[in-house]
Short mmCIF file of C-alpha atoms in Angstrom, two decimals:
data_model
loop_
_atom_site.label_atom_id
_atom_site.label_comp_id
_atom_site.label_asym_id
_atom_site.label_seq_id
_atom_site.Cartn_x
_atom_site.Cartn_y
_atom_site.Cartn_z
CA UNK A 1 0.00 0.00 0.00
CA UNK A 2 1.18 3.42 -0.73
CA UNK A 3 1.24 6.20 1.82
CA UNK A 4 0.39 9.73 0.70
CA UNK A 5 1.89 12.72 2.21
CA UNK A 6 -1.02 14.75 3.81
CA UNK A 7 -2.13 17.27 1.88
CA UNK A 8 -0.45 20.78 3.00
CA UNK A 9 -2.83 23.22 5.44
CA UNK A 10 -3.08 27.10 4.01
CA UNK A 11 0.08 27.57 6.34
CA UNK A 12 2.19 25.29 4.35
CA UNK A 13 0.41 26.22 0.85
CA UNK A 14 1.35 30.05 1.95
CA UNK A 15 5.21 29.46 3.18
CA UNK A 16 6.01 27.99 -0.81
CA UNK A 17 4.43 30.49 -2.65
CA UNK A 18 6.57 33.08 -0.48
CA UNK A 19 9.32 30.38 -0.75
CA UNK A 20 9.00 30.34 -4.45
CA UNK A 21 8.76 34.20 -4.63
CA UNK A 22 11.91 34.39 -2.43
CA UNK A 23 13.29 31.85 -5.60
CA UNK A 24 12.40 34.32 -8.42
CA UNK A 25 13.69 37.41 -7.10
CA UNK A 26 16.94 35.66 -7.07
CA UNK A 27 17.16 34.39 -10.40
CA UNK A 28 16.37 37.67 -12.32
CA UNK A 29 18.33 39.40 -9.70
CA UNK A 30 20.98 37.62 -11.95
CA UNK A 31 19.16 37.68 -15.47
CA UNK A 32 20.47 41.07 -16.39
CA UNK A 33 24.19 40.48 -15.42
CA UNK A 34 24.21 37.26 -17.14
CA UNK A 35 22.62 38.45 -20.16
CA UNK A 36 25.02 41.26 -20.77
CA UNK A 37 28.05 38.74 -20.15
CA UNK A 38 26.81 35.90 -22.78
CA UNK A 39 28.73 35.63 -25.77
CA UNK A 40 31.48 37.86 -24.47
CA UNK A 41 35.18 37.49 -24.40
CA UNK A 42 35.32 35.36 -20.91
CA UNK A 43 37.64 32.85 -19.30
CA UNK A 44 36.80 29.70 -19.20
CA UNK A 45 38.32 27.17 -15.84
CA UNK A 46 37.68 23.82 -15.99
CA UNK A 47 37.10 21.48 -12.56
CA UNK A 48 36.79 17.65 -12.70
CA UNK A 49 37.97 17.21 -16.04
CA UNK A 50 37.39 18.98 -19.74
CA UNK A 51 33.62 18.18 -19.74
CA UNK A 52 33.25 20.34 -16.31
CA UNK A 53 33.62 24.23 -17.43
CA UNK A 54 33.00 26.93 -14.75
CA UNK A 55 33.24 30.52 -15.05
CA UNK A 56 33.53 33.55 -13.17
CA UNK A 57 29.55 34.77 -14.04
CA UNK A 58 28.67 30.87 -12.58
CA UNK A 59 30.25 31.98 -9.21
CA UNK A 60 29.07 35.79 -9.06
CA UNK A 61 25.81 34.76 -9.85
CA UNK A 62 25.76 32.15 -7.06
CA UNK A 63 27.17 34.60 -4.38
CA UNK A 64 24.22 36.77 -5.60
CA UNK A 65 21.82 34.59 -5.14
CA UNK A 66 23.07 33.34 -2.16
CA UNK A 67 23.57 36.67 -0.38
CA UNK A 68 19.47 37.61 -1.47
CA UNK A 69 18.02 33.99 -0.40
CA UNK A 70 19.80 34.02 2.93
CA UNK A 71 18.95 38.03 4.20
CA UNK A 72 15.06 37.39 2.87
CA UNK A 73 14.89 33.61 4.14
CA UNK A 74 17.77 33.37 7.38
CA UNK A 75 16.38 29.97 8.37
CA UNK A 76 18.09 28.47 4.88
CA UNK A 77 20.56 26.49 4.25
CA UNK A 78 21.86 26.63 0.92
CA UNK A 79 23.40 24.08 -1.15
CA UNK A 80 25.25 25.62 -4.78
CA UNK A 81 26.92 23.87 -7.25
CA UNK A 82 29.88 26.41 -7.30
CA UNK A 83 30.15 27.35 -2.95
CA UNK A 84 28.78 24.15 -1.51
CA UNK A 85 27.30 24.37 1.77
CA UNK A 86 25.93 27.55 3.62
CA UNK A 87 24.03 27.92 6.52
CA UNK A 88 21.85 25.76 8.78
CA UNK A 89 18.65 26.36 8.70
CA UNK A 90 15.41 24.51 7.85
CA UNK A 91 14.88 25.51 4.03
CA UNK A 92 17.06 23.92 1.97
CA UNK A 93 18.02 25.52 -1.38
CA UNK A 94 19.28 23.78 -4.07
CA UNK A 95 21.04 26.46 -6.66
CA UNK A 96 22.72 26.05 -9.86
CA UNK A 97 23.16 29.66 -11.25
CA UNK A 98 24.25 28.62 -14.67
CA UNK A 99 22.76 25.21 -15.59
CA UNK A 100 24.31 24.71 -19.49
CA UNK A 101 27.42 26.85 -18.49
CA UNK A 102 29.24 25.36 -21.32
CA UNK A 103 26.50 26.44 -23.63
CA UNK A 104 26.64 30.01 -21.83
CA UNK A 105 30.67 29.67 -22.48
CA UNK A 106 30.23 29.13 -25.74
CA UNK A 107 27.60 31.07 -27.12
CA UNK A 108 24.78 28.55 -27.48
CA UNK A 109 21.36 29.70 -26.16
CA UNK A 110 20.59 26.70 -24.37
CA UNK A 111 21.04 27.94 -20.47
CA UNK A 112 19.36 28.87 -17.35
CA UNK A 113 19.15 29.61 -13.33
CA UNK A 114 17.96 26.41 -11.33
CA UNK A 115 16.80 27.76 -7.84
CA UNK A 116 14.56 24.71 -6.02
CA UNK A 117 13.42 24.96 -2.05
CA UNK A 118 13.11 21.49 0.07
CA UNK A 119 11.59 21.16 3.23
CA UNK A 120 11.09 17.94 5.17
CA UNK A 121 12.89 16.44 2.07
CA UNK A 122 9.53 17.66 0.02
CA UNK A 123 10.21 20.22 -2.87
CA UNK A 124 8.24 23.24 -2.28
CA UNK A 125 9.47 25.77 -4.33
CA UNK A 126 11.22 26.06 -8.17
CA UNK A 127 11.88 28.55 -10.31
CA UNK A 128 13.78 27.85 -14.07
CA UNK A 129 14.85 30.81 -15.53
CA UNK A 130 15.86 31.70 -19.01
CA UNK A 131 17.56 34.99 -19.10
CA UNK A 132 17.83 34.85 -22.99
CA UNK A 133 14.46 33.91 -23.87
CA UNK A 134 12.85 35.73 -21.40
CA UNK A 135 10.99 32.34 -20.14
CA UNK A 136 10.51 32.21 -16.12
CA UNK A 137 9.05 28.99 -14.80
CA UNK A 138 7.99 28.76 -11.94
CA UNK A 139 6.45 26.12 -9.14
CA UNK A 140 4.96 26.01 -5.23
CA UNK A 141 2.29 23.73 -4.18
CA UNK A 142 -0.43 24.56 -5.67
CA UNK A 143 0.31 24.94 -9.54
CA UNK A 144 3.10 25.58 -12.14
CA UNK A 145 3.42 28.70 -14.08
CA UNK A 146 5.03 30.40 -17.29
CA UNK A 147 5.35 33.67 -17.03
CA UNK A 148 2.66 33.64 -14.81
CA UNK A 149 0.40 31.61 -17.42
CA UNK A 150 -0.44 28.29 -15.73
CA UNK A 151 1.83 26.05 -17.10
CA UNK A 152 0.53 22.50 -18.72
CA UNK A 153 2.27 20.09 -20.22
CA UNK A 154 1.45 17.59 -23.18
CA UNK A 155 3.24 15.06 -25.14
CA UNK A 156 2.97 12.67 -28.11
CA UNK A 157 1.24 9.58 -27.34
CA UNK A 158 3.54 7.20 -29.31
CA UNK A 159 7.32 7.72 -29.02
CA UNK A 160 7.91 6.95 -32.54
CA UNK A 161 6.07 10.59 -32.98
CA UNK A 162 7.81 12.04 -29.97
CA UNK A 163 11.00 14.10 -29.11
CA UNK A 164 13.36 13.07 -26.25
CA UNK A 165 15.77 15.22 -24.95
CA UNK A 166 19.27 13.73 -23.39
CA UNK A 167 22.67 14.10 -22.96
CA UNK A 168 23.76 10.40 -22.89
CA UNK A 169 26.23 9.01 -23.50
CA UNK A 170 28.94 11.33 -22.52
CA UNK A 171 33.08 9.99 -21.56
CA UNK A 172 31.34 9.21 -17.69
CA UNK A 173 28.69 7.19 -19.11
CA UNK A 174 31.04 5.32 -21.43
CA UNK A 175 33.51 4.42 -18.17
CA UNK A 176 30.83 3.67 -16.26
CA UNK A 177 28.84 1.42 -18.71
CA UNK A 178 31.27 0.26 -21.31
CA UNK A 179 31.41 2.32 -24.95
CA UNK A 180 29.87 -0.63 -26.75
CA UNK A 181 26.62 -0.65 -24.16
CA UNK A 182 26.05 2.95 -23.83
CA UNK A 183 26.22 3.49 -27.76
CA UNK A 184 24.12 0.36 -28.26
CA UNK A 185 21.32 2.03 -25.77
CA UNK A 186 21.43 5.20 -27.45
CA UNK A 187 20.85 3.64 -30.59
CA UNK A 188 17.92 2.16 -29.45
CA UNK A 189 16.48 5.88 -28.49
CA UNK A 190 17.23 7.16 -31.74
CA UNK A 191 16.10 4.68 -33.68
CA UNK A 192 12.85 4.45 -31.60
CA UNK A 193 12.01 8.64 -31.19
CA UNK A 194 11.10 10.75 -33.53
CA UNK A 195 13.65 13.24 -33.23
CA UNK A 196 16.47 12.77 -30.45
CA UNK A 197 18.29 16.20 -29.27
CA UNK A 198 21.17 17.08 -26.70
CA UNK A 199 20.91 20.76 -25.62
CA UNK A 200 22.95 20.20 -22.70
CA UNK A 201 20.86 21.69 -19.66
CA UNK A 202 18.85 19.51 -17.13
CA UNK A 203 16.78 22.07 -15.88
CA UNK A 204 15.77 23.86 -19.00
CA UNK A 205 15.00 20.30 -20.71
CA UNK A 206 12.72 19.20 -18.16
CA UNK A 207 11.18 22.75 -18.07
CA UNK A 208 10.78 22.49 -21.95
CA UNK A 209 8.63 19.03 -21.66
CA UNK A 210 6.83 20.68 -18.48
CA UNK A 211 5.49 23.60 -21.55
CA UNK A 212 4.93 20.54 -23.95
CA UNK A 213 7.92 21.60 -26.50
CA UNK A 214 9.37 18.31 -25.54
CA UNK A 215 8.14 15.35 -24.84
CA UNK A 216 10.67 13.40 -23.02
CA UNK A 217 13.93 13.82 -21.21
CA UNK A 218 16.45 11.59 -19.60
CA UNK A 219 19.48 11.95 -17.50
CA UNK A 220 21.92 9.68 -15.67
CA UNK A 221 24.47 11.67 -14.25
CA UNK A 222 22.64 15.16 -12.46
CA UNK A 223 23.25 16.72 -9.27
CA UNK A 224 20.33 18.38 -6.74
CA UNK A 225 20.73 21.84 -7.97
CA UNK A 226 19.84 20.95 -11.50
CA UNK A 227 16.56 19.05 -10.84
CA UNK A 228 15.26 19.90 -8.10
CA UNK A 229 12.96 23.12 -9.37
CA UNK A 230 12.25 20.97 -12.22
CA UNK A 231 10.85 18.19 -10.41
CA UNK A 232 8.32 20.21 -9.40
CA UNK A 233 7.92 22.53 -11.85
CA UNK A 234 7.28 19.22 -14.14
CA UNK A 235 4.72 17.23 -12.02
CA UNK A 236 2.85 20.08 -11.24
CA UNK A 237 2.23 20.86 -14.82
CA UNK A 238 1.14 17.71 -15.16
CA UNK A 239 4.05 15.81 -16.26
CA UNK A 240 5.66 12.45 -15.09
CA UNK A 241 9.05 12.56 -13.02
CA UNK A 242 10.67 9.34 -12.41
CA UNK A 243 13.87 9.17 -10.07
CA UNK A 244 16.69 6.86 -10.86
CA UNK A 245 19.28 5.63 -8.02
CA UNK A 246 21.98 4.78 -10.52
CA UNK A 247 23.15 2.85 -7.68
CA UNK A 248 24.60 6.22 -6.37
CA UNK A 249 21.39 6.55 -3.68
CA UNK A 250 19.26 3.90 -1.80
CA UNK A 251 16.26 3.22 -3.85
CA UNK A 252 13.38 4.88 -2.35
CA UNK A 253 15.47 8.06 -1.92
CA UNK A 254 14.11 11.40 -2.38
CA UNK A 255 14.13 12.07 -6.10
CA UNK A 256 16.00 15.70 -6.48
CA UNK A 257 18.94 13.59 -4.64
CA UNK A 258 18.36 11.16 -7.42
CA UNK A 259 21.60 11.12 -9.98
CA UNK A 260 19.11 9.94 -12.51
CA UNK A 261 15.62 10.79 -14.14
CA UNK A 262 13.13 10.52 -16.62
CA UNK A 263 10.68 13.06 -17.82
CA UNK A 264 7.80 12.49 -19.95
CA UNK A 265 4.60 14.74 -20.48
CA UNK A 266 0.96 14.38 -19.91
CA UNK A 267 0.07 11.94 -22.34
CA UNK A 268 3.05 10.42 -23.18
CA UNK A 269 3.82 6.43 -22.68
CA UNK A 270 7.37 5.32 -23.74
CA UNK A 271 8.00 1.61 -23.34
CA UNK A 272 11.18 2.01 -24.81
CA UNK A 273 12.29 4.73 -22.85
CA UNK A 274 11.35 3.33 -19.43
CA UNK A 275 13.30 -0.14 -20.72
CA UNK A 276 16.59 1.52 -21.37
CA UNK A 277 16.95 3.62 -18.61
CA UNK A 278 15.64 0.85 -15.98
CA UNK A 279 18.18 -1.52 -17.92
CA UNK A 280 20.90 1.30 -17.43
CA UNK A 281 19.80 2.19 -14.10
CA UNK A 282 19.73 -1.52 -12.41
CA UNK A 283 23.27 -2.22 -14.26
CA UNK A 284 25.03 0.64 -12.62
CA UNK A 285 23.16 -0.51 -9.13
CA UNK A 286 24.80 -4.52 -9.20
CA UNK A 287 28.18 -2.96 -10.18
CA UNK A 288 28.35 -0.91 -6.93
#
C-alpha cells in the first residue's frame, strides 16, 4: 500500500508560494548580469575534467543569489553547485546559477538559473529561468506557471512521434557502462524517437517538456541543484518525473537527490524509454 503525504494546510500552501517568490527574485536578480556577459570574451576554468567548465559569471551569480536567499529567508541552508554548503537552517536551497554553463561559455542559447526549495525532504518551491528567452518557470504547491500563465504540459502519445531530450552518452557514461553498451542504448532511443536532441541543460530540458515543447527527457548523471525546481515545476504541470538511483542513492530516496531521471509529459507512454533507462539504471546498481 502506498502512503500519501497529507495534503499541506493554508500555512504550508502560503510558506512555498513566499518560498518560491523568495526563488524568483533571485534568479532575475541575476538575469540582467548574465545576459550582458553571454557571448562575451570570458575565461573559461575547468574542474573535474574537460567536460566540467565553470566561469567567473557561474560563481558571481551564485554569491548573488546566495547573499538575497539568505537576508530574505535566514532559516536556509543553501546548497550551490559552485560554494557548496551555507548555513543551517530549515529551508534547503538547491542552486545552480548557470545550468548549461558550457553552452553560456560558448555562445549557445541553451542555459538557465535552477533555484529549487526542500523542506522535510519535500520540494516546495522552483523557479527555471531563461535569461535569454525571457521564459521564467515557476512552481509552489499549488500549480506551475510560465510567465505567470499556468503552465501545462502535453506530449505525443507514441514515441515513434515524440522528441526526447538527453545528454547520454557522454566519456562518464562510457567508463561507467562500457562504450559498446552505452552506444548500443542510445541507438535504441534514436532509432525508436522521432527526433532525439542534446541541448545540454537539465533544468531547461525538463522545463521544456513541463510547456509541452518536448516530450521526453532523460538523465543519468545530475546533481540536486539541476533538478530539483524541475521536479516540481514538471509534475505540477502535469508531467511524469521518475527518479533513478543509478546505484549512487538507496532506492526509495528522495528524487531531487536522485543522480538519474526521466521526464515524460501528460500523455506520453514510452515503453522504450522506461526499458533503457531501468536496464541502465539496475546495471550501474549490481556494479556498486
Amino acid at each position: 500500500m502506498t502512503l500519501l503525504s497529507p495534503a499541506p494546510d493554508d500555512q504550508h500552501l502560503a510558506e512555498s508560494a513566499r518560498l518560491m517568490h523568495i526563488a524568483k527574485e533571485a534568479a532575475t536578480l541575476v538575469g540582467a548580469p548574465l545576459r550582458a556577459a553571454f557571448r562575451s570574451t570570458m575565461a573559461v576554468d575547468y574542474k573535474v575534467d574537460l567536460h566540467d567548465i565553470v566561469t567567473v559569471h557561474d560563481k558571481q551569480s551564485e554569491a548573488t543569489i546566495r547573499d538575497y536567499i539568505l537576508k530574505t529567508e535566514p532559516d536556509s541552508t543553501l546548497l550551490g553547485e559552485e560554494g557548496g554548503s551555507v548555513g543551517s537552517g530549515r529551508v534547503q536551497w538547491f542552486v545552480d546559477p548557470i545550468d548549461g554553463t558550457s553552452n553560456f561559455a560558448r555562445g549557445l542559447a541553451f542555459w538557465c538559473v535552477s533555484i529549487g526549495a526542500v523542506i522535510d525532504d519535500r520540494v516546495v518551491a522552483g523557479v527555471i529561468y531563461d535569461p535569454v528567452a525571457g521564459h521564467l518557470f515557476s512552481a509552489d504547491l499549488t500549480g506551475a506557471w510560465l510567465n505567470g500563465q499556468v503552465l501545462r504540459s502535453a506530449a505525443c502519445p507514441d514515441e515513434s512521434h515524440a522528441t526526447l531530450i538527453t545528454g547520454y552518452p557522454v566519456a562518464r557514461d562510457f567508463r561507467l557502462d562500457g562504450k559498446e553498451r552505452a552506444l548500443a542504448s542510445f541507438g535504441e532511443l534514436a532509432e525508436t524517437f522521432s527526433t532525439l536532441r542534446r541541448p545540454g541543460s537539465a533544468a531547461l530540458s525538463i522545463a521544456h517538456v513541463a510547456a509541452g515543447w518536448a516530450d521526453a527527457a532523460v538523465g543519468f548523471g545530475c546533481n540536486p541543484w539541476d533538478v530539483t525546481a524541475a521536479v516540481l515545476i514538471l509534475r505540477n504541470a502535469g508531467g511524469s518525473y521518475r527518479p533513478l538511483p543509478l546505484g549512487k542513492v538507496a532506492p526509495g530516496s528522495a528524487a531531487h537527490l536522485c543522480p538519474g531521471y526521466v521526464a515524460i509529459g501528460d500523455g506520453g507512454r514510452y515503453p522504450t524509454l522506461d526499458s533503457v533507462a531501468t536496464d541502465i539504471s539496475e546495471r550501474r546498481q549490481l556494479s556498486r
